[in-house]
């Protein structure tokens, strides 16, 4: 009833502006080595395949309906990644990073009308300050998500309530001014308009602030969104969203603007899919109130 996931990967690419400079940006290559190991419940494809193998006369749809996901599904992963910058510039090479992540995900009663899911991820990084500095910026981030789902079988309406907590802590006292805790409450309502088209509305409100002797400005970021997820053809999909975002910072600059995004997907083979996306949003910054991205 479980499956193991050993992963070893190498990624390569380029970064056009390592230090986010306005003029004469610094260009560099990047090499990333990833090692990961996970254990978890059998995925839907394996469960469906097991039913089909036990009953050769069952078609794909019947096998999917007969699949019993059990009362608890989970996956746990451990991941290490090392990044090396390919450049003759000493300051660029000093931006190398060693990161780790431990993540646990689970869902209780996945096939019931009311289900509960959770995710907890602890991530650590040794990334430098990234302003032509060689000083280390060891940082630990823990993100916890708790979510209650309401999904009646055969109904067009479904939804969820969620709570997210993020702890962002720097190990050096020199950077403790940026330590912060972020709590966010959110809700989503889905309407299955057609068989392959879903309309949804999503609202979230955050309660962000500093930890200990942090100087972070408190905020209550608000996002109100509507979106659509649809299948254009057998091999193409389109997801869109648009809404309003405001930071509600206690002092200093504030963000008030439209936030939006779209993702187009194309399945070019049974085992391959490509996606292109654009997303415009804002996020809480370490050394400022917010940044747009």
C-alpha atoms as a printed R data frame, in Angstrom:
    type eleno elety resid chain resno       x      y       z
1   ATOM     1    CA   UNK     A     1   0.000  0.000   0.000
2   ATOM     2    CA   UNK     A     2   2.998  2.338  -0.125
3   ATOM     3    CA   UNK     A     3   5.515  3.417  -2.731
4   ATOM     4    CA   UNK     A     4   9.102  4.702  -2.450
5   ATOM     5    CA   UNK     A     5  10.344  7.719  -4.429
6   ATOM     6    CA   UNK     A     6  14.154  7.976  -4.782
7   ATOM     7    CA   UNK     A     7  15.158 10.965  -6.914
8   ATOM     8    CA   UNK     A     8  18.518 12.204  -8.171
9   ATOM     9    CA   UNK     A     9  18.544 15.111 -10.581
10  ATOM    10    CA   UNK     A    10  20.750 17.726 -12.207
11  ATOM    11    CA   UNK     A    11  19.428 21.041 -13.549
12  ATOM    12    CA   UNK     A    12  21.244 23.699 -15.506
13  ATOM    13    CA   UNK     A    13  20.275 27.184 -16.614
14  ATOM    14    CA   UNK     A    14  21.242 30.838 -16.691
15  ATOM    15    CA   UNK     A    15  20.380 33.898 -14.595
16  ATOM    16    CA   UNK     A    16  20.381 37.197 -16.465
17  ATOM    17    CA   UNK     A    17  20.658 39.490 -13.428
18  ATOM    18    CA   UNK     A    18  22.165 37.843 -10.334
19  ATOM    19    CA   UNK     A    19  22.160 40.984  -8.139
20  ATOM    20    CA   UNK     A    20  19.008 42.691  -9.463
21  ATOM    21    CA   UNK     A    21  20.969 45.645 -10.784
22  ATOM    22    CA   UNK     A    22  19.382 48.484 -12.784
23  ATOM    23    CA   UNK     A    23  22.452 48.932 -15.010
24  ATOM    24    CA   UNK     A    24  25.114 46.504 -16.279
25  ATOM    25    CA   UNK     A    25  23.460 43.366 -14.846
26  ATOM    26    CA   UNK     A    26  25.681 40.440 -13.899
27  ATOM    27    CA   UNK     A    27  25.049 37.305 -15.997
28  ATOM    28    CA   UNK     A    28  25.901 33.798 -14.765
29  ATOM    29    CA   UNK     A    29  25.232 30.130 -15.377
30  ATOM    30    CA   UNK     A    30  23.687 27.944 -12.684
31  ATOM    31    CA   UNK     A    31  24.100 24.261 -11.864
32  ATOM    32    CA   UNK     A    32  21.795 22.585  -9.349
33  ATOM    33    CA   UNK     A    33  22.155 19.046  -7.967
34  ATOM    34    CA   UNK     A    34  19.107 17.540  -6.239
35  ATOM    35    CA   UNK     A    35  18.782 14.431  -4.066
36  ATOM    36    CA   UNK     A    36  15.399 13.406  -2.709
37  ATOM    37    CA   UNK     A    37  13.757 10.438  -1.059
38  ATOM    38    CA   UNK     A    38  10.066 10.019  -0.341
39  ATOM    39    CA   UNK     A    39   7.574  7.468   0.872
40  ATOM    40    CA   UNK     A    40   3.820  7.635   0.465
41  ATOM    41    CA   UNK     A    41   0.512  6.029  -0.351
42  ATOM    42    CA   UNK     A    42  -0.005  4.600  -3.810
43  ATOM    43    CA   UNK     A    43  -1.105  7.327  -6.275
44  ATOM    44    CA   UNK     A    44  -4.464  7.140  -8.070
45  ATOM    45    CA   UNK     A    45  -2.873  5.746 -11.235
46  ATOM    46    CA   UNK     A    46  -1.351  2.800  -9.347
47  ATOM    47    CA   UNK     A    47  -4.559  2.140  -7.399
48  ATOM    48    CA   UNK     A    48  -6.653  2.194 -10.576
49  ATOM    49    CA   UNK     A    49  -4.152 -0.069 -12.296
50  ATOM    50    CA   UNK     A    50  -4.307 -2.558  -9.438
51  ATOM    51    CA   UNK     A    51  -8.120 -2.753  -9.715
52  ATOM    52    CA   UNK     A    52  -7.928 -3.172 -13.498
53  ATOM    53    CA   UNK     A    53  -5.332 -5.945 -13.123
54  ATOM    54    CA   UNK     A    54  -7.502 -7.855 -10.651
55  ATOM    55    CA   UNK     A    55 -10.525 -7.497 -12.991
56  ATOM    56    CA   UNK     A    56  -9.356 -7.530 -16.637
57  ATOM    57    CA   UNK     A    57 -12.944 -6.990 -17.865
58  ATOM    58    CA   UNK     A    58 -13.280 -3.617 -16.060
59  ATOM    59    CA   UNK     A    59 -12.781 -0.559 -18.214
60  ATOM    60    CA   UNK     A    60 -10.830  2.521 -17.047
61  ATOM    61    CA   UNK     A    61 -13.875  4.349 -15.687
62  ATOM    62    CA   UNK     A    62 -15.116  1.321 -13.774
63  ATOM    63    CA   UNK     A    63 -11.669  0.704 -12.331
64  ATOM    64    CA   UNK     A    64 -11.454  4.317 -11.171
65  ATOM    65    CA   UNK     A    65 -14.837  4.086  -9.433
66  ATOM    66    CA   UNK     A    66 -13.852  0.816  -7.743
67  ATOM    67    CA   UNK     A    67 -10.619  2.285  -6.400
68  ATOM    68    CA   UNK     A    68 -10.594  2.424  -2.611
69  ATOM    69    CA   UNK     A    69  -8.259  5.179  -1.420
70  ATOM    70    CA   UNK     A    70  -8.618  4.152   2.227
71  ATOM    71    CA   UNK     A    71  -9.183  6.438   5.201
72  ATOM    72    CA   UNK     A    72  -5.739  8.070   5.191
73  ATOM    73    CA   UNK     A    73  -3.297  8.983   2.423
74  ATOM    74    CA   UNK     A    74   0.122 10.497   2.981
75  ATOM    75    CA   UNK     A    75   3.496 11.332   1.538
76  ATOM    76    CA   UNK     A    76   6.728 12.300   3.291
77  ATOM    77    CA   UNK     A    77   9.771 13.688   1.454
78  ATOM    78    CA   UNK     A    78  13.295 14.763   2.311
79  ATOM    79    CA   UNK     A    79  15.158 16.920  -0.212
80  ATOM    80    CA   UNK     A    80  18.648 18.401  -0.552
81  ATOM    81    CA   UNK     A    81  19.714 20.825  -3.257
82  ATOM    82    CA   UNK     A    82  23.134 22.352  -3.957
83  ATOM    83    CA   UNK     A    83  23.446 25.348  -6.291
84  ATOM    84    CA   UNK     A    84  26.731 26.416  -7.880
85  ATOM    85    CA   UNK     A    85  27.078 29.589  -9.927
86  ATOM    86    CA   UNK     A    86  29.173 29.187 -13.080
87  ATOM    87    CA   UNK     A    87  31.065 32.457 -13.296
88  ATOM    88    CA   UNK     A    88  34.554 33.893 -12.941
89  ATOM    89    CA   UNK     A    89  33.217 36.621 -10.629
90  ATOM    90    CA   UNK     A    90  34.106 35.834  -6.992
91  ATOM    91    CA   UNK     A    91  31.024 37.640  -5.669
92  ATOM    92    CA   UNK     A    92  28.791 35.595  -7.964
93  ATOM    93    CA   UNK     A    93  30.441 32.318  -6.926
94  ATOM    94    CA   UNK     A    94  29.863 33.270  -3.277
95  ATOM    95    CA   UNK     A    95  26.103 33.075  -3.888
96  ATOM    96    CA   UNK     A    96  26.267 29.253  -3.913
97  ATOM    97    CA   UNK     A    97  23.575 27.724  -1.771
98  ATOM    98    CA   UNK     A    98  22.916 24.475   0.089
99  ATOM    99    CA   UNK     A    99  19.263 23.938   0.974
100 ATOM   100    CA   UNK     A   100  17.204 21.178   2.523
101 ATOM   101    CA   UNK     A   101  13.491 20.589   2.882
102 ATOM   102    CA   UNK     A   102  11.391 18.090   4.821
103 ATOM   103    CA   UNK     A   103   7.731 17.868   3.888
104 ATOM   104    CA   UNK     A   104   4.818 15.787   5.181
105 ATOM   105    CA   UNK     A   105   1.422 15.791   3.477
106 ATOM   106    CA   UNK     A   106  -1.709 13.850   4.340
107 ATOM   107    CA   UNK     A   107  -5.464 13.681   3.842
108 ATOM   108    CA   UNK     A   108  -7.969 12.014   6.158
109 ATOM   109    CA   UNK     A   109 -11.061 10.376   4.603
110 ATOM   110    CA   UNK     A   110 -10.191 11.398   1.009
111 ATOM   111    CA   UNK     A   111 -13.341  9.881  -0.503
112 ATOM   112    CA   UNK     A   112 -15.794 11.344   2.027
113 ATOM   113    CA   UNK     A   113 -17.966 14.425   1.667
114 ATOM   114    CA   UNK     A   114 -16.010 16.080   4.468
115 ATOM   115    CA   UNK     A   115 -12.251 15.507   4.538
116 ATOM   116    CA   UNK     A   116  -9.267 17.043   6.291
117 ATOM   117    CA   UNK     A   117  -5.817 17.584   4.838
118 ATOM   118    CA   UNK     A   118  -2.568 18.972   6.163
119 ATOM   119    CA   UNK     A   119   0.907 19.851   4.970
120 ATOM   120    CA   UNK     A   120   3.992 20.843   6.913
121 ATOM   121    CA   UNK     A   121   7.291 21.816   5.303
122 ATOM   122    CA   UNK     A   122  10.521 22.822   7.019
123 ATOM   123    CA   UNK     A   123  13.072 24.427   4.719
124 ATOM   124    CA   UNK     A   124  16.594 25.605   5.518
125 ATOM   125    CA   UNK     A   125  18.914 27.686   3.354
126 ATOM   126    CA   UNK     A   126  22.458 29.034   3.587
127 ATOM   127    CA   UNK     A   127  21.843 31.593   0.866
128 ATOM   128    CA   UNK     A   128  23.997 34.763   1.061
129 ATOM   129    CA   UNK     A   129  22.556 38.260   1.337
130 ATOM   130    CA   UNK     A   130  22.571 38.514  -2.477
131 ATOM   131    CA   UNK     A   131  23.804 42.109  -2.578
132 ATOM   132    CA   UNK     A   132  27.354 41.384  -3.726
133 ATOM   133    CA   UNK     A   133  28.044 40.044  -0.245
134 ATOM   134    CA   UNK     A   134  29.786 36.841   0.774
135 ATOM   135    CA   UNK     A   135  28.263 36.734   4.251
136 ATOM   136    CA   UNK     A   136  26.025 33.771   5.008
137 ATOM   137    CA   UNK     A   137  22.325 34.295   5.640
138 ATOM   138    CA   UNK     A   138  21.274 31.012   7.264
139 ATOM   139    CA   UNK     A   139  17.504 30.930   7.354
140 ATOM   140    CA   UNK     A   140  14.846 28.452   8.523
141 ATOM   141    CA   UNK     A   141  11.278 28.572   7.187
142 ATOM   142    CA   UNK     A   142   8.421 26.383   8.415
143 ATOM   143    CA   UNK     A   143   5.082 26.417   6.607
144 ATOM   144    CA   UNK     A   144   2.005 24.646   7.995
145 ATOM   145    CA   UNK     A   145  -1.301 24.353   6.117
146 ATOM   146    CA   UNK     A   146  -4.503 22.918   7.640
147 ATOM   147    CA   UNK     A   147  -7.524 22.569   5.375
148 ATOM   148    CA   UNK     A   148 -11.055 21.234   5.712
149 ATOM   149    CA   UNK     A   149 -12.736 20.178   2.458
150 ATOM   150    CA   UNK     A   150 -16.428 19.887   1.601
151 ATOM   151    CA   UNK     A   151 -16.905 17.814  -1.576
152 ATOM   152    CA   UNK     A   152 -20.355 16.207  -1.970
153 ATOM   153    CA   UNK     A   153 -20.295 13.445  -4.568
154 ATOM   154    CA   UNK     A   154 -22.199 14.318  -7.739
155 ATOM   155    CA   UNK     A   155 -22.815 17.955  -6.716
156 ATOM   156    CA   UNK     A   156 -21.689 21.057  -8.594
157 ATOM   157    CA   UNK     A   157 -20.654 23.028  -5.487
158 ATOM   158    CA   UNK     A   158 -17.636 22.284  -3.296
159 ATOM   159    CA   UNK     A   159 -15.240 24.298  -1.211
160 ATOM   160    CA   UNK     A   160 -12.729 24.460   1.607
161 ATOM   161    CA   UNK     A   161 -11.586 26.461   4.620
162 ATOM   162    CA   UNK     A   162  -7.861 26.767   5.272
163 ATOM   163    CA   UNK     A   163  -5.345 28.088   7.770
164 ATOM   164    CA   UNK     A   164  -1.688 28.715   6.946
165 ATOM   165    CA   UNK     A   165   1.113 29.548   9.355
166 ATOM   166    CA   UNK     A   166   4.626 30.513   8.250
167 ATOM   167    CA   UNK     A   167   7.599 31.035  10.578
168 ATOM   168    CA   UNK     A   168  10.579 32.744   8.932
169 ATOM   169    CA   UNK     A   169  13.615 32.872  11.230
170 ATOM   170    CA   UNK     A   170  17.215 33.936  10.567
171 ATOM   171    CA   UNK     A   171  19.841 32.139  12.626
172 ATOM   172    CA   UNK     A   172  22.154 35.161  12.908
173 ATOM   173    CA   UNK     A   173  21.372 37.838  15.533
174 ATOM   174    CA   UNK     A   174  22.524 40.401  12.969
175 ATOM   175    CA   UNK     A   175  19.502 39.586  10.804
176 ATOM   176    CA   UNK     A   176  16.933 38.966  13.549
177 ATOM   177    CA   UNK     A   177  15.305 42.283  12.608
178 ATOM   178    CA   UNK     A   178  13.574 40.399   9.773
179 ATOM   179    CA   UNK     A   179  12.181 37.466  11.789
180 ATOM   180    CA   UNK     A   180   8.458 37.149  11.209
181 ATOM   181    CA   UNK     A   181   5.338 35.063  11.630
182 ATOM   182    CA   UNK     A   182   2.535 34.984   9.078
183 ATOM   183    CA   UNK     A   183  -0.951 33.600   9.721
184 ATOM   184    CA   UNK     A   184  -3.511 33.476   6.910
185 ATOM   185    CA   UNK     A   185  -7.186 32.472   6.915
186 ATOM   186    CA   UNK     A   186  -8.773 31.590   3.597
187 ATOM   187    CA   UNK     A   187 -11.894 30.146   1.992
188 ATOM   188    CA   UNK     A   188 -12.728 28.919  -1.506
189 ATOM   189    CA   UNK     A   189 -16.004 28.056  -3.227
190 ATOM   190    CA   UNK     A   190 -15.958 25.981  -6.432
191 ATOM   191    CA   UNK     A   191 -18.777 25.721  -8.972
192 ATOM   192    CA   UNK     A   192 -18.520 22.917 -11.536
193 ATOM   193    CA   UNK     A   193 -20.206 24.856 -14.338
194 ATOM   194    CA   UNK     A   194 -19.678 22.236 -17.055
195 ATOM   195    CA   UNK     A   195 -18.038 18.804 -17.013
196 ATOM   196    CA   UNK     A   196 -14.607 20.287 -17.779
197 ATOM   197    CA   UNK     A   197 -15.047 23.871 -16.536
198 ATOM   198    CA   UNK     A   198 -14.848 25.073 -12.956
199 ATOM   199    CA   UNK     A   199 -15.500 28.609 -11.683
200 ATOM   200    CA   UNK     A   200 -14.219 29.569  -8.245
201 ATOM   201    CA   UNK     A   201 -14.030 32.424  -5.788
202 ATOM   202    CA   UNK     A   202 -11.257 32.716  -3.198
203 ATOM   203    CA   UNK     A   203 -10.797 35.112  -0.272
204 ATOM   204    CA   UNK     A   204  -7.939 35.305   2.226
205 ATOM   205    CA   UNK     A   205  -6.847 37.620   5.033
206 ATOM   206    CA   UNK     A   206  -3.440 37.539   6.665
207 ATOM   207    CA   UNK     A   207  -2.127 38.587  10.059
208 ATOM   208    CA   UNK     A   208   1.592 39.257   9.612
209 ATOM   209    CA   UNK     A   209   4.034 40.548  12.198
210 ATOM   210    CA   UNK     A   210   7.551 40.351  13.610
211 ATOM   211    CA   UNK     A   211   8.960 37.859  16.101
212 ATOM   212    CA   UNK     A   212  11.041 38.782  19.172
213 ATOM   213    CA   UNK     A   213  13.050 41.948  18.584
214 ATOM   214    CA   UNK     A   214  12.081 42.075  14.921
215 ATOM   215    CA   UNK     A   215  11.413 45.473  13.377
216 ATOM   216    CA   UNK     A   216   9.032 44.116  10.723
217 ATOM   217    CA   UNK     A   217   5.982 46.295  10.136
218 ATOM   218    CA   UNK     A   218   2.709 44.504  10.834
219 ATOM   219    CA   UNK     A   219   0.213 43.995   8.008
220 ATOM   220    CA   UNK     A   220  -3.099 42.339   7.128
221 ATOM   221    CA   UNK     A   221  -2.822 41.382   3.433
222 ATOM   222    CA   UNK     A   222  -6.193 40.888   1.765
223 ATOM   223    CA   UNK     A   223  -6.866 39.067  -1.510
224 ATOM   224    CA   UNK     A   224 -10.244 38.653  -3.214
225 ATOM   225    CA   UNK     A   225 -10.102 36.508  -6.365
226 ATOM   226    CA   UNK     A   226 -12.338 34.908  -8.971
227 ATOM   227    CA   UNK     A   227 -11.023 32.381 -11.462
228 ATOM   228    CA   UNK     A   228 -11.819 29.705 -14.019
229 ATOM   229    CA   UNK     A   229 -10.221 26.353 -14.836
230 ATOM   230    CA   UNK     A   230 -11.195 24.743 -18.116
231 ATOM   231    CA   UNK     A   231 -10.191 22.289 -20.829
232 ATOM   232    CA   UNK     A   232 -10.030 23.917 -24.253
233 ATOM   233    CA   UNK     A   233  -9.372 20.707 -26.162
234 ATOM   234    CA   UNK     A   234  -8.367 17.151 -25.318
235 ATOM   235    CA   UNK     A   235  -4.746 18.281 -24.973
236 ATOM   236    CA   UNK     A   236  -4.970 21.941 -23.883
237 ATOM   237    CA   UNK     A   237  -6.022 23.591 -20.618
238 ATOM   238    CA   UNK     A   238  -6.440 27.179 -19.445
239 ATOM   239    CA   UNK     A   239  -6.526 28.529 -15.872
240 ATOM   240    CA   UNK     A   240  -7.163 32.214 -15.205
241 ATOM   241    CA   UNK     A   241  -7.699 34.387 -12.120
242 ATOM   242    CA   UNK     A   242  -8.179 38.067 -11.382
243 ATOM   243    CA   UNK     A   243  -8.923 39.986  -8.220
244 ATOM   244    CA   UNK     A   244  -7.980 42.682  -5.745
245 ATOM   245    CA   UNK     A   245  -5.060 42.797  -3.325
246 ATOM   246    CA   UNK     A   246  -4.191 45.204  -0.502
247 ATOM   247    CA   UNK     A   247  -1.424 44.991   2.088
248 ATOM   248    CA   UNK     A   248  -2.904 47.048   4.959
249 ATOM   249    CA   UNK     A   249   0.570 47.814   6.365
250 ATOM   250    CA   UNK     A   250   0.601 49.545   9.740
251 ATOM   251    CA   UNK     A   251   3.058 52.165   8.486
252 ATOM   252    CA   UNK     A   252   5.070 52.996   5.383
253 ATOM   253    CA   UNK     A   253   4.264 52.139   1.753
254 ATOM   254    CA   UNK     A   254   1.211 50.002   1.054
255 ATOM   255    CA   UNK     A   255   0.139 47.807  -1.862
256 ATOM   256    CA   UNK     A   256  -3.284 48.345  -3.446
257 ATOM   257    CA   UNK     A   257  -3.792 46.949  -6.921
258 ATOM   258    CA   UNK     A   258  -5.339 44.356  -9.190
259 ATOM   259    CA   UNK     A   259  -3.698 40.902  -9.020
260 ATOM   260    CA   UNK     A   260  -4.081 38.452 -11.880
261 ATOM   261    CA   UNK     A   261  -2.620 35.412 -13.565
262 ATOM   262    CA   UNK     A   262  -3.114 32.853 -16.333
263 ATOM   263    CA   UNK     A   263  -1.675 29.442 -17.169
264 ATOM   264    CA   UNK     A   264  -1.898 27.621 -20.491
265 ATOM   265    CA   UNK     A   265  -1.086 23.910 -20.658
266 ATOM   266    CA   UNK     A   266  -0.420 21.638 -23.647
267 ATOM   267    CA   UNK     A   267  -0.087 17.857 -23.429
268 ATOM   268    CA   UNK     A   268   2.130 16.915 -26.342
269 ATOM   269    CA   UNK     A   269   2.286 13.202 -25.466
270 ATOM   270    CA   UNK     A   270   0.716 10.811 -22.925
271 ATOM   271    CA   UNK     A   271   3.787 11.273 -20.699
272 ATOM   272    CA   UNK     A   272   4.669 14.912 -21.445
273 ATOM   273    CA   UNK     A   273   3.051 18.271 -20.735
274 ATOM   274    CA   UNK     A   274   4.248 21.861 -21.132
275 ATOM   275    CA   UNK     A   275   2.835 24.924 -19.337
276 ATOM   276    CA   UNK     A   276   3.306 28.663 -19.841
277 ATOM   277    CA   UNK     A   277   2.157 31.092 -17.182
278 ATOM   278    CA   UNK     A   278   2.148 34.729 -16.164
279 ATOM   279    CA   UNK     A   279   1.371 35.851 -12.633
280 ATOM   280    CA   UNK     A   280   1.262 39.312 -11.062
281 ATOM   281    CA   UNK     A   281   1.046 39.515  -7.274
282 ATOM   282    CA   UNK     A   282   2.717 40.998  -4.209
283 ATOM   283    CA   UNK     A   283   4.443 39.469  -1.192
284 ATOM   284    CA   UNK     A   284   5.803 40.484   2.194
285 ATOM   285    CA   UNK     A   285   9.449 41.565   1.902
286 ATOM   286    CA   UNK     A   286  12.362 40.926   4.262
287 ATOM   287    CA   UNK     A   287  13.913 44.395   4.270
288 ATOM   288    CA   UNK     A   288  10.910 46.446   3.088
289 ATOM   289    CA   UNK     A   289   7.146 46.303   3.435
290 ATOM   290    CA   UNK     A   290   6.412 44.404   0.227
291 ATOM   291    CA   UNK     A   291   7.639 43.637  -3.258
292 ATOM   292    CA   UNK     A   292   5.720 43.178  -6.506
293 ATOM   293    CA   UNK     A   293   6.495 40.209  -8.697
